[in-house]
Tab-separated table of C-alpha atoms in Angstrom:
chain	number	residue	atom	x	y	z
A	237	MET	CA	84.886	125.981	118.928
A	238	GLY	CA	88.102	125.754	116.993
A	239	LYS	CA	90.119	128.895	116.603
A	240	ALA	CA	92.746	129.930	114.142
A	241	ILE	CA	95.985	131.043	115.762
A	242	ALA	CA	98.244	132.693	113.163
A	243	HIS	CA	97.702	130.277	110.272
A	244	ILE	CA	97.196	127.177	112.462
A	245	ILE	CA	93.673	125.867	112.652
A	246	PHE	CA	93.108	124.353	116.096
A	247	TYR	CA	90.581	121.563	115.936
A	248	THR	CA	88.477	120.886	118.997
A	249	PRO	CA	88.373	117.395	120.571
A	250	TRP	CA	84.967	116.927	118.920
A	251	GLU	CA	86.451	117.766	115.507
A	252	ARG	CA	89.494	115.601	116.210
A	253	LYS	CA	87.217	112.611	116.803
A	254	ARG	CA	85.485	113.129	113.483
A	255	ILE	CA	88.778	113.557	111.629
A	256	ALA	CA	90.019	110.319	113.255
A	257	ARG	CA	86.891	108.480	112.093
A	258	LEU	CA	87.422	109.733	108.540
A	259	VAL	CA	91.120	108.780	108.598
A	260	PHE	CA	90.494	105.248	109.874
A	261	ALA	CA	87.531	104.698	107.538
A	262	LEU	CA	89.816	105.550	104.602
A	263	THR	CA	92.583	103.366	106.052
A	264	LEU	CA	90.137	100.488	106.319
A	265	ALA	CA	89.097	101.068	102.701
A	266	SER	CA	92.769	100.908	101.715
A	267	LEU	CA	93.164	97.585	103.572
A	268	VAL	CA	90.080	96.188	101.821
A	269	TRP	CA	91.641	97.375	98.557
A	270	SER	CA	94.822	95.479	99.512
A	271	PHE	CA	92.704	92.361	100.052
A	272	PHE	CA	91.313	92.633	96.514
A	273	SER	CA	94.875	93.295	95.286
A	274	ASN	CA	96.043	89.969	96.758
A	275	THR	CA	98.648	91.849	98.761
A	276	LEU	CA	97.701	91.254	102.367
A	277	LEU	CA	100.397	89.224	104.083
A	278	HIS	CA	98.429	85.949	104.073
A	279	GLN	CA	97.979	86.393	100.317
A	280	LEU	CA	101.678	86.804	99.517
A	281	GLN	CA	102.075	83.020	99.287
A	282	ARG	CA	105.298	82.744	101.278
A	283	PRO	CA	107.406	85.065	99.090
A	284	VAL	CA	111.132	84.471	98.710
A	285	ILE	CA	112.819	87.325	96.844
A	286	LYS	CA	113.490	90.143	99.297
A	287	TYR	CA	114.706	93.659	98.793
A	288	PRO	CA	116.037	95.365	101.918
A	289	TYR	CA	118.365	97.404	99.673
A	290	VAL	CA	120.372	99.865	101.807
A	291	ASP	CA	117.531	100.958	104.073
A	292	LEU	CA	118.618	100.218	107.662
A	293	SER	CA	115.033	99.809	108.894
A	294	TYR	CA	114.555	96.974	106.399
A	295	TRP	CA	117.877	95.489	107.513
A	296	VAL	CA	116.755	95.450	111.152
A	297	MET	CA	113.449	93.838	110.188
A	298	HIS	CA	115.265	91.127	108.238
A	299	PHE	CA	117.846	90.625	110.998
A	300	LEU	CA	114.865	89.894	113.260
A	301	HIS	CA	113.411	87.660	110.472
A	302	LEU	CA	110.048	89.323	111.070
A	303	PRO	CA	108.884	89.493	107.420
A	304	GLU	CA	110.009	85.901	106.848
A	305	ILE	CA	108.391	84.540	110.029
A	306	ILE	CA	105.021	86.215	109.427
A	307	THR	CA	104.710	85.390	105.722
A	308	GLY	CA	106.305	81.956	106.182
A	309	SER	CA	103.220	80.622	107.924
A	310	PHE	CA	99.802	81.040	106.314
A	311	TRP	CA	97.966	80.967	109.652
A	312	LEU	CA	100.342	83.403	111.321
A	313	ALA	CA	99.943	85.751	108.348
A	314	CYS	CA	96.137	85.382	108.628
A	315	LEU	CA	96.364	86.249	112.297
A	316	PHE	CA	98.498	89.281	111.494
A	317	ASP	CA	96.054	90.513	108.839
A	318	LEU	CA	93.113	89.989	111.176
A	319	ALA	CA	94.900	92.016	113.842
A	320	LEU	CA	95.613	94.768	111.296
A	321	PHE	CA	91.926	94.963	110.335
A	322	ALA	CA	90.737	94.622	113.934
A	323	PHE	CA	92.919	97.447	115.211
A	324	CYS	CA	91.929	99.667	112.302
A	325	ILE	CA	88.257	99.097	113.174
A	326	LEU	CA	88.969	99.633	116.884
A	327	CYS	CA	90.698	102.926	116.040
A	328	TYR	CA	87.587	103.944	114.108
A	329	VAL	CA	85.232	103.029	116.935
A	330	TYR	CA	87.436	104.254	119.794
A	331	PRO	CA	89.610	107.034	118.348
A	332	GLU	CA	90.597	108.170	121.858
A	333	LYS	CA	92.105	104.813	122.852
A	334	ARG	CA	95.771	105.560	122.370
A	335	TRP	CA	96.938	101.969	122.809
A	336	CYS	CA	94.753	100.979	119.842
A	337	ILE	CA	96.344	103.691	117.706
A	338	TRP	CA	99.881	102.674	118.737
A	339	SER	CA	99.111	99.010	118.065
A	340	PHE	CA	97.751	99.863	114.625
A	341	ILE	CA	100.831	101.966	113.779
A	342	ALA	CA	103.167	99.121	114.833
A	343	LEU	CA	101.219	96.571	112.765
A	344	TYR	CA	101.022	98.850	109.738
A	345	PHE	CA	104.770	99.484	109.953
A	346	VAL	CA	105.422	95.721	109.741
A	347	TYR	CA	102.932	95.453	106.866
A	348	PHE	CA	104.558	98.395	105.055
A	349	ILE	CA	108.076	96.954	105.279
A	350	THR	CA	106.965	93.418	104.382
A	351	PHE	CA	104.895	94.612	101.407
A	352	ASN	CA	107.812	96.606	100.037
A	353	THR	CA	110.618	94.152	100.689
A	354	PHE	CA	108.857	91.177	99.078
A	355	GLY	CA	107.546	93.417	96.313
A	356	ALA	CA	111.222	94.038	95.498
A	357	HIS	CA	110.750	97.799	95.373
A	358	HIS	CA	110.466	100.446	98.084
A	359	THR	CA	107.219	102.042	97.011
A	360	ASN	CA	106.119	105.361	98.470
A	361	HIS	CA	102.363	105.176	98.029
A	362	LYS	CA	101.568	103.642	101.433
A	363	ILE	CA	103.664	106.179	103.370
A	364	GLY	CA	100.574	108.303	104.016
A	365	PHE	CA	98.799	105.493	105.862
A	366	LEU	CA	101.981	104.768	107.798
A	367	LEU	CA	102.099	108.307	109.198
A	368	ILE	CA	98.515	109.566	109.267
A	369	ALA	CA	97.643	107.851	112.571
A	370	ILE	CA	100.531	109.453	114.508
A	371	PRO	CA	98.711	112.677	115.549
A	372	PHE	CA	96.011	110.554	117.235
A	373	THR	CA	98.549	108.973	119.594
A	374	VAL	CA	98.521	112.011	121.889
A	375	SER	CA	95.769	112.836	124.360
A	376	ASN	CA	96.340	116.585	124.541
A	377	TYR	CA	94.244	118.262	121.852
A	378	LYS	CA	96.835	120.983	121.270
A	379	SER	CA	99.579	118.401	120.748
A	380	PHE	CA	97.266	116.670	118.286
A	381	ASN	CA	96.881	119.906	116.370
A	382	TYR	CA	100.627	120.503	116.236
A	383	LEU	CA	101.215	116.954	115.014
A	384	TRP	CA	98.439	117.273	112.422
A	385	GLN	CA	100.033	120.512	111.277
A	386	GLY	CA	103.397	118.706	111.276
A	387	LEU	CA	101.945	116.121	108.904
A	388	ARG	CA	100.810	118.937	106.649
A	389	TYR	CA	104.417	120.153	106.595
A	390	PHE	CA	105.498	116.590	105.836
A	391	LEU	CA	103.239	116.511	102.751
A	392	VAL	CA	104.481	119.937	101.669
A	393	PHE	CA	108.054	118.721	102.201
A	394	ALA	CA	107.483	115.530	100.166
A	395	TYR	CA	106.510	117.472	97.039
A	396	THR	CA	109.093	120.191	97.648
A	397	ASP	CA	111.736	117.486	98.047
A	398	ALA	CA	110.622	115.858	94.782
A	399	PHE	CA	111.019	119.268	93.127
A	400	LEU	CA	114.465	119.893	94.644
A	401	TRP	CA	115.748	116.476	93.573
A	402	LYS	CA	114.718	117.175	89.986
A	403	PHE	CA	115.984	120.729	90.159
A	404	PHE	CA	119.469	119.926	91.484
A	405	ARG	CA	119.922	116.830	89.354
A	406	LEU	CA	119.065	119.033	86.367
A	407	SER	CA	116.656	116.446	84.999
A	408	TRP	CA	114.306	119.317	84.123
A	409	LEU	CA	116.942	120.484	81.618
A	410	HIS	CA	117.536	116.999	80.259
A	411	PRO	CA	116.293	116.793	76.661
A	412	ASN	CA	113.288	114.529	76.191
A	413	GLN	CA	113.087	113.615	79.896
A	414	GLY	CA	109.274	113.467	79.888
A	415	MET	CA	109.124	111.551	76.626
A	416	LEU	CA	111.727	109.010	77.782
A	417	ILE	CA	109.822	108.420	81.046
A	418	VAL	CA	106.610	107.729	79.119
A	419	LYS	CA	108.394	105.491	76.595
A	420	LYS	CA	110.082	103.421	79.309
A	421	ASN	CA	107.096	103.043	81.608
A	422	GLN	CA	104.414	102.502	78.990
A	423	ALA	CA	106.320	100.057	76.740
A	424	ALA	CA	104.789	96.993	78.450
A	425	TYR	CA	101.311	98.533	78.297
A	426	LEU	CA	101.639	99.357	74.586
A	427	TYR	CA	102.883	95.818	73.928
A	428	LEU	CA	100.208	94.004	75.949
A	429	GLU	CA	97.239	96.336	75.373
A	430	PRO	CA	97.821	97.876	71.936
A	431	ASP	CA	94.137	98.202	71.007
A	432	THR	CA	92.768	100.219	73.895
A	433	MET	CA	91.799	103.884	73.685
A	434	LEU	CA	94.449	104.695	76.257
A	435	ALA	CA	97.121	103.035	74.092
A	436	GLY	CA	95.841	105.167	71.193
A	437	LEU	CA	96.205	108.268	73.350
A	438	TYR	CA	99.782	107.291	74.294
A	439	ARG	CA	100.650	106.725	70.619
A	440	TRP	CA	99.299	110.170	69.783
A	441	LEU	CA	101.287	111.688	72.652
A	442	LEU	CA	104.480	109.981	71.475
A	443	LEU	CA	104.169	112.129	68.355
A	444	GLN	CA	103.903	115.311	70.462
A	445	PRO	CA	107.279	115.530	72.256
A	446	ALA	CA	106.838	119.216	73.103
A	447	LEU	CA	103.565	118.482	74.860
A	448	VAL	CA	104.922	115.491	76.836
A	449	ASN	CA	108.167	117.219	77.828
A	450	GLY	CA	106.179	120.352	78.661
A	451	ALA	CA	103.893	118.265	80.903
A	452	TYR	CA	106.966	116.948	82.751
A	453	ILE	CA	108.219	120.501	83.323
A	454	ALA	CA	104.721	121.538	84.404
A	455	GLY	CA	104.758	118.659	86.904
A	456	VAL	CA	108.116	119.819	88.272
A	457	ILE	CA	106.761	123.366	88.656
A	458	MET	CA	103.627	122.040	90.373
A	459	GLU	CA	105.829	120.198	92.866
A	460	GLY	CA	107.848	123.385	93.367
A	461	LEU	CA	104.678	125.346	94.172
A	462	PHE	CA	104.344	123.341	97.387
A	463	ILE	CA	107.158	125.512	98.816
A	464	ILE	CA	104.431	128.139	99.370
A	465	GLY	CA	102.897	125.778	101.926
A	466	PHE	CA	105.852	126.346	104.275
A	467	PHE	CA	104.997	130.026	104.595
A	468	THR	CA	101.220	130.268	104.505
A	469	ARG	CA	98.041	128.219	104.721
A	470	LYS	CA	96.265	130.738	102.520
A	471	TYR	CA	96.739	128.650	99.399
A	472	ASP	CA	95.946	125.249	100.908
A	473	LYS	CA	92.857	124.848	98.697
A	474	PHE	CA	95.074	125.347	95.674
A	475	LEU	CA	97.686	122.913	97.038
A	476	LEU	CA	94.917	120.402	97.733
A	477	ILE	CA	93.931	120.482	94.059
A	478	LEU	CA	97.596	120.083	93.051
A	479	SER	CA	98.013	117.154	95.466
A	480	ILE	CA	95.096	115.437	93.710
A	481	LEU	CA	96.441	116.211	90.241
A	482	MET	CA	99.962	114.926	90.982
A	483	PRO	CA	99.026	111.227	91.447
A	484	VAL	CA	96.938	111.407	88.256
A	485	GLY	CA	100.035	112.696	86.445
A	486	PHE	CA	102.279	110.002	87.963
A	487	TRP	CA	99.795	107.320	86.882
A	488	PHE	CA	99.350	108.680	83.375
A	489	THR	CA	102.988	109.267	82.525
A	490	ALA	CA	104.865	106.700	84.600
A	491	ASP	CA	102.243	104.045	85.396
A	492	ALA	CA	102.961	104.685	89.087
A	493	TYR	CA	100.128	104.608	91.616
A	494	PHE	CA	100.434	107.339	94.233
A	495	PHE	CA	96.708	107.569	94.950
A	496	GLU	CA	97.039	106.213	98.487
A	497	LEU	CA	99.299	109.163	99.283
A	498	LEU	CA	96.143	111.294	98.970
A	499	ILE	CA	95.343	110.445	102.601
A	500	LEU	CA	97.927	113.085	103.576
A	501	SER	CA	96.019	115.660	101.526
A	502	LEU	CA	93.450	115.644	104.344
A	503	THR	CA	95.906	117.852	106.238
A	504	LEU	CA	95.260	120.554	103.622
A	505	VAL	CA	91.514	120.483	104.261
A	506	ASN	CA	89.988	122.982	106.678
A	507	PHE	CA	87.733	120.615	108.627
A	508	HIS	CA	86.704	123.394	110.936
A	509	ALA	CA	84.933	125.100	108.045
A	510	ILE	CA	83.148	121.818	107.287
A	511	TYR	CA	82.264	120.657	110.794
A	512	ALA	CA	81.552	123.907	112.617
A	513	PRO	CA	78.407	124.938	110.651
A	514	ARG	CA	77.093	121.348	110.869
A	515	ARG	CA	77.588	121.231	114.608
A	516	PHE	CA	75.938	124.614	114.994
A	517	SER	CA	72.838	123.489	113.082
A	518	ASN	CA	72.711	120.185	115.037
A	519	ASN	CA	72.814	122.089	118.326
A	520	LEU	CA	70.125	124.390	117.033
A	521	LYS	CA	67.898	121.402	116.184
A	522	ARG	CA	68.464	119.877	119.619
A	523	GLY	CA	67.506	123.165	121.228
A	524	ALA	CA	70.917	123.597	122.787
A	525	LEU	CA	71.122	126.989	121.134
A	526	THR	CA	68.331	129.511	120.900
A	527	PRO	CA	68.302	131.729	117.807
A	528	VAL	CA	67.959	135.390	118.699
B	1151	MET	CA	109.368	136.873	113.504
B	1152	LEU	CA	110.789	133.789	115.298
B	1153	LYS	CA	107.749	133.698	117.545
B	1154	GLN	CA	105.554	133.342	114.486
B	1155	THR	CA	107.243	130.122	113.403
B	1156	PHE	CA	105.625	126.739	113.780
B	1157	LEU	CA	108.547	125.136	115.610
B	1158	TYR	CA	108.752	127.986	118.117
B	1159	ARG	CA	105.119	127.431	119.001
B	1160	VAL	CA	105.664	123.718	119.371
B	1161	TRP	CA	108.652	124.499	121.665
B	1162	HIS	CA	106.481	126.837	123.673
B	1163	HIS	CA	103.714	124.235	123.929
B	1164	ASN	CA	105.679	121.052	124.628
B	1165	LYS	CA	109.477	120.677	124.639
B	1166	LYS	CA	109.364	116.901	124.169
B	1167	LEU	CA	107.157	117.245	121.088
B	1168	PHE	CA	109.526	119.890	119.758
B	1169	TYR	CA	112.539	117.571	120.127
B	1170	ILE	CA	110.706	114.700	118.418
B	1171	MET	CA	109.602	116.873	115.484
B	1172	THR	CA	112.985	118.549	115.092
B	1173	THR	CA	114.828	115.226	115.216
B	1174	PHE	CA	112.487	113.830	112.563
B	1175	ALA	CA	113.022	116.872	110.345
B	1176	VAL	CA	116.811	116.849	110.803
B	1177	LEU	CA	117.104	113.120	110.075
B	1178	THR	CA	114.864	113.470	107.013
B	1179	ILE	CA	117.068	116.268	105.695
B	1180	ALA	CA	120.186	114.202	106.501
B	1181	THR	CA	118.931	111.132	104.609
B	1182	ASN	CA	118.036	113.366	101.675
B	1183	LEU	CA	121.488	114.920	101.643
B	1184	ALA	CA	123.030	111.451	101.854
B	1185	GLY	CA	120.643	110.271	99.122
B	1186	ASP	CA	119.856	107.166	101.138
B	1187	GLN	CA	116.407	106.522	102.558
B	1188	VAL	CA	116.079	105.057	106.036
B	1189	THR	CA	112.394	104.463	106.747
B	1190	PRO	CA	110.604	106.583	108.033
B	1191	PHE	CA	113.029	109.308	106.888
B	1192	PHE	CA	111.932	109.286	103.297
B	1193	VAL	CA	113.666	110.513	100.175
B	1194	TRP	CA	111.349	111.736	97.417
B	1195	GLY	CA	113.626	111.577	94.409
B	1196	MET	CA	111.156	109.916	92.047
B	1197	TYR	CA	111.820	110.504	88.317
B	1198	SER	CA	114.692	112.848	89.077
B	1199	ALA	CA	117.377	110.648	87.493
B	1200	LYS	CA	118.202	111.645	83.940
B	1201	GLU	CA	116.616	109.206	81.503
B	1202	GLU	CA	119.063	108.103	78.851
B	1203	PRO	CA	117.734	107.161	75.416
B	1204	VAL	CA	117.754	103.405	74.950
B	1205	GLN	CA	117.960	101.395	71.753
B	1206	GLN	CA	115.692	98.641	73.012
B	1207	TYR	CA	113.144	98.267	75.783
B	1208	SER	CA	112.836	94.962	77.580
B	1209	ILE	CA	109.381	93.550	78.398
B	1210	LEU	CA	108.900	90.363	80.395
B	1211	GLN	CA	105.974	88.263	79.244
B	1212	THR	CA	104.659	85.412	81.372
B	1213	VAL	CA	102.765	82.428	79.955
B	1214	VAL	CA	101.329	79.815	82.305
B	1215	ASN	CA	100.494	76.212	81.425
B	1216	ASP	CA	101.930	76.782	77.909
B	1217	SER	CA	98.799	78.580	76.782
B	1218	ILE	CA	97.608	81.369	79.062
B	1219	LEU	CA	99.239	84.757	78.687
B	1220	VAL	CA	99.337	86.650	81.977
B	1221	ASN	CA	98.425	90.231	81.169
B	1222	PRO	CA	98.868	92.282	84.345
B	1223	TYR	CA	97.042	95.199	82.706
B	1224	GLU	CA	93.822	93.164	82.618
B	1225	LEU	CA	93.850	93.190	86.401
B	1226	PRO	CA	91.970	96.167	87.792
B	1227	VAL	CA	94.113	96.531	90.910
B	1228	SER	CA	97.551	98.064	90.600
B	1229	ASP	CA	99.260	96.378	93.563
B	1230	THR	CA	98.552	92.955	92.047
B	1231	ARG	CA	100.360	94.106	88.930
B	1232	PHE	CA	103.194	95.364	91.120
B	1233	TYR	CA	103.542	91.936	92.748
B	1234	LEU	CA	103.351	90.147	89.387
B	1235	THR	CA	106.026	92.270	87.747
B	1236	SER	CA	108.419	93.739	90.310
B	1237	PRO	CA	109.771	90.523	91.984
B	1238	LEU	CA	110.105	88.943	88.523
B	1239	SER	CA	112.089	91.957	87.276
B	1240	TYR	CA	114.337	91.792	90.332
B	1241	TYR	CA	114.829	88.043	89.846
B	1242	LYS	CA	115.924	88.801	86.279
B	1243	LYS	CA	118.345	91.452	87.554
B	1244	ILE	CA	119.876	88.829	89.867
B	1245	LYS	CA	120.198	86.337	87.002
B	1246	ASP	CA	121.655	88.998	84.690
B	1247	ASN	CA	124.147	89.924	87.413
B	1248	ASN	CA	125.784	86.474	87.408
B	1249	ASN	CA	123.307	85.186	89.997
B	1250	THR	CA	124.396	87.872	92.466
B	1251	ASP	CA	121.935	90.166	94.208
B	1252	PRO	CA	122.513	93.641	92.676
B	1253	THR	CA	122.464	95.167	96.184
B	1254	VAL	CA	125.457	92.996	97.101
B	1255	SER	CA	127.306	94.300	94.029
B	1256	PHE	CA	126.255	97.844	94.931
B	1257	LEU	CA	127.605	97.546	98.493
B	1258	GLN	CA	130.834	96.110	97.159
B	1259	SER	CA	131.377	98.793	94.542
B	1260	LYS	CA	130.248	101.815	96.579
B	1261	LEU	CA	131.362	100.922	100.112
B	1262	ASN	CA	133.829	98.128	99.470
B	1263	TRP	CA	131.760	95.863	101.715
B	1264	HIS	CA	132.297	92.210	100.934
B	1265	VAL	CA	128.962	90.813	101.976
B	1266	GLU	CA	129.951	87.200	101.291
B	1267	ASN	CA	132.526	87.397	104.118
B	1268	ASN	CA	129.954	88.556	106.657
B	1269	LYS	CA	127.452	85.889	107.725
B	1270	MET	CA	124.994	88.392	109.186
B	1271	LEU	CA	124.916	90.581	106.078
B	1272	LYS	CA	124.963	87.597	103.753
B	1273	ASN	CA	121.601	86.434	105.079
B	1274	LEU	CA	120.079	89.819	104.273
B	1275	PHE	CA	120.255	89.377	100.546
B	1276	ASN	CA	119.107	86.918	97.916
B	1277	ALA	CA	121.321	83.944	97.242
B	1278	GLY	CA	120.887	80.364	96.026
B	1279	PRO	CA	117.852	79.367	98.137
B	1280	GLN	CA	115.858	82.460	97.129
B	1281	ARG	CA	116.818	82.092	93.462
B	1282	ASP	CA	115.998	78.407	93.386
B	1283	SER	CA	112.585	78.778	94.975
B	1284	PHE	CA	111.520	81.920	93.094
B	1285	PHE	CA	109.410	80.147	90.470
B	1286	THR	CA	107.761	77.886	93.023
B	1287	TRP	CA	106.586	81.053	94.780
B	1288	TYR	CA	105.667	82.748	91.487
B	1289	ALA	CA	103.516	79.737	90.543
B	1290	ARG	CA	101.702	79.942	93.889
B	1291	TYR	CA	101.059	83.670	93.499
B	1292	LEU	CA	99.984	83.350	89.856
B	1293	SER	CA	97.653	80.541	90.824
B	1294	GLN	CA	96.030	82.755	93.453
B	1295	VAL	CA	95.625	85.677	91.053
B	1296	THR	CA	94.441	83.695	88.005
B	1297	HIS	CA	92.409	81.134	90.011
B	1298	LEU	CA	94.061	78.382	87.952
B	1299	PRO	CA	96.376	75.573	88.965
B	1300	VAL	CA	99.772	76.480	87.526
B	1301	HIS	CA	101.810	73.559	86.153
B	1302	SER	CA	104.338	75.467	84.117
B	1303	ILE	CA	105.631	79.004	83.650
B	1304	ARG	CA	107.444	80.409	80.679
B	1305	VAL	CA	108.917	83.904	80.814
B	1306	ASP	CA	109.935	85.499	77.538
B	1307	ASP	CA	112.138	88.539	77.267
B	1308	ILE	CA	110.779	90.727	74.498
B	1309	LYS	CA	113.048	93.357	73.030
B	1310	ALA	CA	111.299	96.225	71.302
B	1311	HIS	CA	111.998	99.712	70.043
B	1312	TYR	CA	109.899	102.709	69.120
B	1313	SER	CA	109.505	103.771	65.533
B	1314	GLY	CA	107.657	107.055	65.765
B	1315	SER	CA	104.731	106.183	67.977
B	1316	LYS	CA	104.781	102.482	67.202
B	1317	LEU	CA	106.367	99.850	69.377
B	1318	ILE	CA	108.190	97.407	67.114
B	1319	VAL	CA	109.181	94.000	68.478
B	1320	ASP	CA	112.777	93.112	67.550
B	1321	SER	CA	113.158	89.747	69.199
B	1322	THR	CA	111.568	87.324	71.628
B	1323	HIS	CA	113.714	84.918	73.544
B	1324	LEU	CA	113.151	82.568	76.416
B	1325	PHE	CA	114.319	84.050	79.690
B	1326	ASP	CA	113.367	81.163	81.962
B	1327	ARG	CA	111.053	78.193	82.157
B	1328	TRP	CA	109.654	76.299	85.124
B	1329	GLU	CA	107.744	73.036	85.323
B	1330	LYS	CA	106.009	71.753	88.415
B	1331	PRO	CA	108.108	68.849	89.747
């Protein structure tokens, strides 16, 4: 049985296995989604424009020519993508095999860097999948729990950091900040899709500056509320709802897709509350427990 | 009080794990203070820069084979749209920056690094070969996404402004054109 030790929920090895299966099933779904997006490495069609910017990890990868070598050959890229899928499936089937988890993390890291550098923008939405497998690399169940909890702090930090950046750069005081973000990011959509209902909604919103700017401020406050997560787990359900609302807001206002980041929201879920009653009833059915 | 903290418990449980977690946290804070992301020490500064009002917005419109408008918004999957628009935008930034990769200009202006004098750094960024083969790649990618053979690409730069809620097109001019050799 899992037990809560001062705000930390300790998952049992049985629960850990189920969480791993859920994580890798969702990761596999994300990879399938990438296939339909034409963004697996064999689908990048030997890209040329790169964007290491000033990120030293990207520099090292390009010094080693790894993104160029893999995407430069269709068959090598196919092999890479097959390995990525295969290790993800292996992690699902054998969540205790640590070498599988490490191999998947290494492959996903290469995929992450290559996707971003040839996409000419360092996107954040795949960060969740890059980090979510890390807690499963340890065999000790307590270490797993501390790492899982560490990931929860990482998610809380990400939104808190987003709040602090806006707070200290005073963008929340900047007149029309929300409206200008919508205008800039939705201009192409309004030009190319002027007759859709969504375009109609945007046009209506462009006439309501108070509402749009207010929504931006509300978003900043919502990010700021994640600070609570550093001090207590009591409001994790509330933070979970906020973590779902945030990507919807990013998509609606800035046409930015942060939905894949939702994988980290799993760290806000109390799986013990979900799995424990199910396990109890299964044991009861099997006769392993006798009701008094 | 200290004994109640998460990091204390990690320390108590496993010193090595504590050092790994603390190092990760410290480096993440350091990259945030420096304002420079070094993967996996991420900086979450999205939409924190002050947006300045602009007179005109620039929209890049791609037409293939002289007749088919590529509308990325018709594609249901966002990452495809990202790959159709982001490299093209960056290619335009290079062209607008006198054919120099904007990162090279950034390193020169901020750190006084002259990338062109350093062979190792020079290979990191986009130069002639990348610029020259951009449209050949773009044609391949467009062909995969549209399921059509692509013989020519025309990219128009559309300048538009908002009048109330309406987007008014001010001008359309040819940004670049490519024909299959």
